[in-house]
mmCIF file of C-alpha atoms in Angstrom:
data_model
loop_
_atom_site.group_PDB
_atom_site.id
_atom_site.type_symbol
_atom_site.label_atom_id
_atom_site.label_comp_id
_atom_site.label_asym_id
_atom_site.label_seq_id
_atom_site.Cartn_x
_atom_site.Cartn_y
_atom_site.Cartn_z
ATOM 1 C CA MET A 88 9.151 0.207 -18.538
ATOM 2 C CA LYS A 89 5.974 -0.965 -20.293
ATOM 3 C CA ILE A 90 2.959 -2.081 -18.249
ATOM 4 C CA GLU A 91 0.725 -4.642 -19.931
ATOM 5 C CA GLU A 92 -2.248 -4.204 -17.597
ATOM 6 C CA ILE A 93 -4.441 -1.110 -17.536
ATOM 7 C CA ILE A 94 -3.780 1.035 -14.477
ATOM 8 C CA VAL A 95 -6.775 2.440 -12.586
ATOM 9 C CA VAL A 96 -6.038 5.881 -11.128
ATOM 10 C CA GLU A 97 -8.160 8.656 -9.659
ATOM 11 C CA GLY A 98 -7.660 11.557 -12.075
ATOM 12 C CA LYS A 99 -5.920 13.280 -14.992
ATOM 13 C CA ASP A 100 -2.936 14.449 -12.920
ATOM 14 C CA ASP A 101 -2.306 10.843 -11.842
ATOM 15 C CA THR A 102 -2.427 9.675 -15.471
ATOM 16 C CA LYS A 103 0.031 12.396 -16.463
ATOM 17 C CA ARG A 104 2.469 11.394 -13.720
ATOM 18 C CA ILE A 105 2.138 7.638 -14.497
ATOM 19 C CA LYS A 106 2.924 8.304 -18.166
ATOM 20 C CA GLU A 107 6.064 10.222 -17.129
ATOM 21 C CA ALA A 108 7.221 7.103 -15.259
ATOM 22 C CA VAL A 109 6.104 4.184 -17.462
ATOM 23 C CA GLU A 110 4.468 3.327 -20.761
ATOM 24 C CA ALA A 111 0.896 2.436 -19.781
ATOM 25 C CA ASP A 112 -2.805 2.950 -20.399
ATOM 26 C CA THR A 113 -5.011 4.217 -17.588
ATOM 27 C CA ILE A 114 -8.644 4.438 -16.559
ATOM 28 C CA GLU A 115 -9.569 7.402 -14.344
ATOM 29 C CA THR A 116 -12.273 7.017 -11.697
ATOM 30 C CA ASN A 117 -12.752 10.795 -11.347
ATOM 31 C CA GLY A 118 -13.225 10.667 -7.593
ATOM 32 C CA SER A 119 -14.314 8.179 -4.958
ATOM 33 C CA ALA A 120 -17.912 7.822 -6.169
ATOM 34 C CA ILE A 121 -17.192 5.519 -9.116
ATOM 35 C CA ASN A 122 -20.124 5.373 -11.516
ATOM 36 C CA GLU A 123 -21.471 2.205 -13.105
ATOM 37 C CA ALA A 124 -20.019 2.990 -16.538
ATOM 38 C CA THR A 125 -16.505 3.280 -15.075
ATOM 39 C CA LEU A 126 -16.902 0.009 -13.145
ATOM 40 C CA GLN A 127 -18.008 -1.729 -16.354
ATOM 41 C CA LEU A 128 -15.001 -0.281 -18.171
ATOM 42 C CA ILE A 129 -12.691 -1.588 -15.417
ATOM 43 C CA ALA A 130 -14.377 -5.020 -15.562
ATOM 44 C CA HIS A 131 -13.857 -5.126 -19.342
ATOM 45 C CA ALA A 132 -10.194 -4.090 -18.905
ATOM 46 C CA GLN A 133 -9.723 -6.860 -16.310
ATOM 47 C CA ALA A 134 -11.211 -9.441 -18.672
ATOM 48 C CA THR A 135 -9.061 -8.402 -21.628
ATOM 49 C CA ARG A 136 -5.707 -7.135 -20.334
ATOM 50 C CA GLY A 137 -5.835 -7.210 -16.549
ATOM 51 C CA VAL A 138 -6.019 -4.273 -14.159
ATOM 52 C CA ILE A 139 -3.683 -2.729 -11.596
ATOM 53 C CA VAL A 140 -5.503 -0.566 -9.036
ATOM 54 C CA PHE A 141 -3.174 2.300 -8.101
ATOM 55 C CA THR A 142 -5.022 4.846 -5.977
ATOM 56 C CA ASP A 143 -3.800 7.544 -3.597
ATOM 57 C CA PRO A 144 -2.674 6.333 -0.139
ATOM 58 C CA ASP A 145 -5.532 8.063 1.695
ATOM 59 C CA TYR A 146 -9.120 7.343 2.783
ATOM 60 C CA PRO A 147 -10.791 8.190 -0.597
ATOM 61 C CA GLY A 148 -8.165 6.075 -2.392
ATOM 62 C CA GLY A 149 -8.929 3.165 -0.062
ATOM 63 C CA LYS A 150 -12.654 3.586 -0.677
ATOM 64 C CA ILE A 151 -12.154 3.431 -4.464
ATOM 65 C CA ARG A 152 -9.971 0.326 -4.068
ATOM 66 C CA ALA A 153 -12.625 -1.377 -1.899
ATOM 67 C CA THR A 154 -15.395 -0.584 -4.421
ATOM 68 C CA ILE A 155 -13.383 -2.102 -7.280
ATOM 69 C CA VAL A 156 -12.411 -5.206 -5.255
ATOM 70 C CA GLU A 157 -16.060 -5.799 -4.339
ATOM 71 C CA ARG A 158 -17.158 -5.747 -7.984
ATOM 72 C CA ILE A 159 -14.171 -7.070 -9.954
ATOM 73 C CA PRO A 160 -12.344 -10.132 -8.608
ATOM 74 C CA GLY A 161 -8.687 -10.871 -9.284
ATOM 75 C CA VAL A 162 -7.422 -7.325 -9.863
ATOM 76 C CA LYS A 163 -3.815 -6.506 -9.021
ATOM 77 C CA HIS A 164 -2.828 -3.813 -6.528
ATOM 78 C CA ALA A 165 0.038 -1.325 -6.414
ATOM 79 C CA PHE A 166 0.651 0.809 -3.333
ATOM 80 C CA LEU A 167 2.564 4.021 -2.758
ATOM 81 C CA ARG A 168 3.966 4.990 0.648
ATOM 82 C CA LYS A 169 2.402 8.137 2.136
ATOM 83 C CA ASP A 170 5.838 9.771 2.320
ATOM 84 C CA ASP A 171 6.338 9.129 -1.406
ATOM 85 C CA ALA A 172 2.947 10.657 -2.301
ATOM 86 C CA GLN A 173 3.163 13.839 -0.217
ATOM 87 C CA SER A 174 2.707 17.199 -1.933
ATOM 88 C CA PRO A 175 5.870 19.346 -1.645
ATOM 89 C CA LYS A 176 3.593 22.085 -0.242
ATOM 90 C CA GLY A 177 2.237 19.671 2.390
ATOM 91 C CA GLY A 178 -1.369 18.700 2.911
ATOM 92 C CA SER A 179 -2.510 16.607 -0.010
ATOM 93 C CA LEU A 180 -1.433 13.064 -0.815
ATOM 94 C CA GLY A 181 -1.514 11.727 -4.338
ATOM 95 C CA ILE A 182 0.155 9.774 -7.088
ATOM 96 C CA GLU A 183 0.534 13.063 -8.962
ATOM 97 C CA HIS A 184 3.144 14.101 -6.338
ATOM 98 C CA ALA A 185 5.231 10.898 -6.557
ATOM 99 C CA SER A 186 8.553 10.679 -8.346
ATOM 100 C CA PRO A 187 8.781 8.505 -11.487
ATOM 101 C CA GLY A 188 11.193 6.223 -9.590
ATOM 102 C CA ASN A 189 8.715 5.631 -6.751
ATOM 103 C CA ILE A 190 5.925 4.961 -9.245
ATOM 104 C CA ARG A 191 8.065 2.401 -11.092
ATOM 105 C CA ALA A 192 9.003 0.725 -7.785
ATOM 106 C CA ALA A 193 5.330 0.460 -6.752
ATOM 107 C CA LEU A 194 4.382 -1.005 -10.149
ATOM 108 C CA LYS A 195 7.159 -3.604 -9.912
ATOM 109 C CA ASN A 196 5.816 -4.705 -6.521
ATOM 110 C CA VAL A 197 2.178 -5.504 -7.344
ATOM 111 C CA TYR A 198 0.003 -7.936 -5.427
ATOM 112 C CA THR A 199 -2.772 -10.063 -6.874
ATOM 113 C CA GLN A 200 -5.957 -10.387 -4.891
ATOM 114 C CA ARG A 201 -6.890 -14.019 -4.355
ATOM 115 C CA GLN A 202 -10.475 -15.228 -4.198
ATOM 116 C CA VAL A 203 -9.612 -17.803 -1.569
ATOM 117 C CA GLU A 204 -7.765 -16.171 1.289
ATOM 118 C CA THR A 205 -5.193 -18.587 2.665
ATOM 119 C CA SER A 206 -2.806 -17.482 5.366
ATOM 120 C CA ASP A 207 -1.571 -18.639 8.752
ATOM 121 C CA ILE A 208 -1.937 -15.108 10.165
ATOM 122 C CA ASP A 209 -4.595 -14.432 12.803
ATOM 123 C CA ARG A 210 -5.463 -11.626 15.251
ATOM 124 C CA LYS A 211 -3.455 -13.216 18.091
ATOM 125 C CA PHE A 212 -0.328 -13.208 15.900
ATOM 126 C CA LEU A 213 -0.849 -9.519 15.001
ATOM 127 C CA ASP A 214 -1.361 -8.700 18.700
ATOM 128 C CA GLU A 215 1.926 -10.432 19.590
ATOM 129 C CA TRP A 216 3.753 -8.098 17.185
ATOM 130 C CA HIS A 217 1.856 -5.076 18.654
ATOM 131 C CA LEU A 218 0.191 -4.507 15.254
ATOM 132 C CA ILE A 219 -3.251 -4.284 16.884
ATOM 133 C CA GLY A 220 -4.516 -3.252 20.314
ATOM 134 C CA HIS A 221 -1.444 -1.324 21.515
ATOM 135 C CA ALA A 222 -0.500 2.348 21.745
ATOM 136 C CA ASP A 223 2.218 1.921 19.105
ATOM 137 C CA SER A 224 0.121 -0.266 16.749
ATOM 138 C CA GLY A 225 -0.670 2.491 14.236
ATOM 139 C CA ARG A 226 3.003 3.339 13.752
ATOM 140 C CA TYR A 227 3.970 -0.342 13.432
ATOM 141 C CA ARG A 228 1.220 -0.969 10.857
ATOM 142 C CA GLU A 229 2.405 2.025 8.827
ATOM 143 C CA LEU A 230 6.013 0.778 8.850
ATOM 144 C CA LEU A 231 4.933 -2.792 8.037
ATOM 145 C CA GLY A 232 2.751 -1.559 5.155
ATOM 146 C CA ASP A 233 5.739 0.343 3.765
ATOM 147 C CA VAL A 234 8.134 -2.616 4.078
ATOM 148 C CA LEU A 235 5.716 -5.142 2.552
ATOM 149 C CA GLY A 236 4.416 -2.636 -0.022
ATOM 150 C CA ILE A 237 0.759 -3.256 0.881
ATOM 151 C CA GLY A 238 -0.257 0.267 1.853
ATOM 152 C CA HIS A 239 -1.421 1.658 5.178
ATOM 153 C CA THR A 240 -4.319 0.052 7.040
ATOM 154 C CA ASN A 241 -6.208 -0.044 10.299
ATOM 155 C CA GLY A 242 -6.050 -3.273 12.356
ATOM 156 C CA LYS A 243 -9.049 -4.959 10.762
ATOM 157 C CA GLN A 244 -7.915 -4.057 7.233
ATOM 158 C CA LEU A 245 -4.386 -5.304 7.943
ATOM 159 C CA LEU A 246 -5.564 -8.831 8.739
ATOM 160 C CA LYS A 247 -7.770 -8.878 5.637
ATOM 161 C CA ARG A 248 -5.044 -7.492 3.359
ATOM 162 C CA LEU A 249 -2.356 -9.883 4.596
ATOM 163 C CA ARG A 250 -4.701 -12.814 3.988
ATOM 164 C CA MET A 251 -5.944 -11.452 0.646
ATOM 165 C CA PHE A 252 -2.373 -11.245 -0.680
ATOM 166 C CA GLN A 253 -1.547 -14.646 0.863
ATOM 167 C CA LEU A 254 1.268 -13.324 3.001
ATOM 168 C CA GLU A 255 2.412 -15.655 5.768
ATOM 169 C CA ARG A 256 3.726 -15.318 9.313
ATOM 170 C CA VAL A 257 7.313 -15.678 8.022
ATOM 171 C CA ASP A 258 6.800 -12.571 5.843
ATOM 172 C CA VAL A 259 5.546 -10.519 8.796
ATOM 173 C CA ASP A 260 8.204 -11.964 11.148
ATOM 174 C CA ALA A 261 11.009 -10.940 8.780
ATOM 175 C CA ALA A 262 9.554 -7.471 8.164
ATOM 176 C CA MET A 263 8.859 -6.716 11.843
ATOM 177 C CA THR A 264 12.285 -8.005 12.931
ATOM 178 C CA ALA A 265 13.921 -5.598 10.450
ATOM 179 C CA ILE A 266 11.623 -2.738 11.524
ATOM 180 C CA LEU A 267 12.320 -3.205 15.248
ATOM 181 C CA LYS A 268 16.068 -3.485 14.612
ATOM 182 C CA GLU A 269 16.030 -0.198 12.693
ATOM 183 C CA LEU A 270 13.938 1.509 15.401
ATOM 184 C CA ASP A 271 16.350 0.251 18.104
ATOM 185 C CA GLU A 272 19.321 1.612 16.135
ATOM 186 C CA LYS A 273 17.596 4.999 15.769
ATOM 187 C CA ASP A 274 16.779 5.060 19.506
ATOM 188 C CA SER A 275 20.403 4.224 20.363
ATOM 189 C CA LEU A 276 21.679 7.030 18.127
ATOM 190 C CA THR A 277 19.226 9.509 19.664
ATOM 191 C CA ALA A 278 20.251 8.490 23.196
ATOM 192 C CA GLN A 279 23.933 8.799 22.224
ATOM 193 C CA ARG A 280 23.398 12.326 20.820
ATOM 194 C CA GLN A 281 21.521 13.408 23.931
ATOM 195 C CA GLU A 282 24.317 12.056 26.125
ATOM 196 C CA GLU A 283 26.907 13.998 24.122
ATOM 197 C CA GLU A 284 24.830 17.173 24.314
ATOM 198 C CA ASN A 285 24.467 16.812 28.109
ATOM 199 C CA ARG A 286 28.234 16.557 28.648
#
């Protein structure tokens, strides 16, 4: 699989892992404090070949992504699920821990940031699906981010990201319906097992 755009990653280990999965060029930010020279390099890459921002699914990765979005409009985004980026030893999250298959899947499912955010999604709609303002909201947002491939967010970021990628209510409705169905099936199985154990 050959990637035309230049992929922005955090470090050398990420580049190494990306190159094991796909044929691509990368730019490394070398941490969350991106310097001006790196931002200019990313801007030049965006102007010439296009850029895919592919950072770790953690707070520093989100900070890098936000810095790039603020400075360079129209970049594409690839996201990795936290479970797919977990170190086998536990603790750290990173692209360097992901399998080539998960990297390829994330790079096939890229989103383009739009300058004009158009979407029929609002806070009331997110509240109705328990994606904000409820005890289970964090878990639902994580599952939704995994299903839609848009990464993990807090409530405020979720609204912004859904609008930025021009996702609509129908997209969220379909994803949440599937998520709740799967959770119900898991709950039923758990209840069934407990019943059998209590006999």
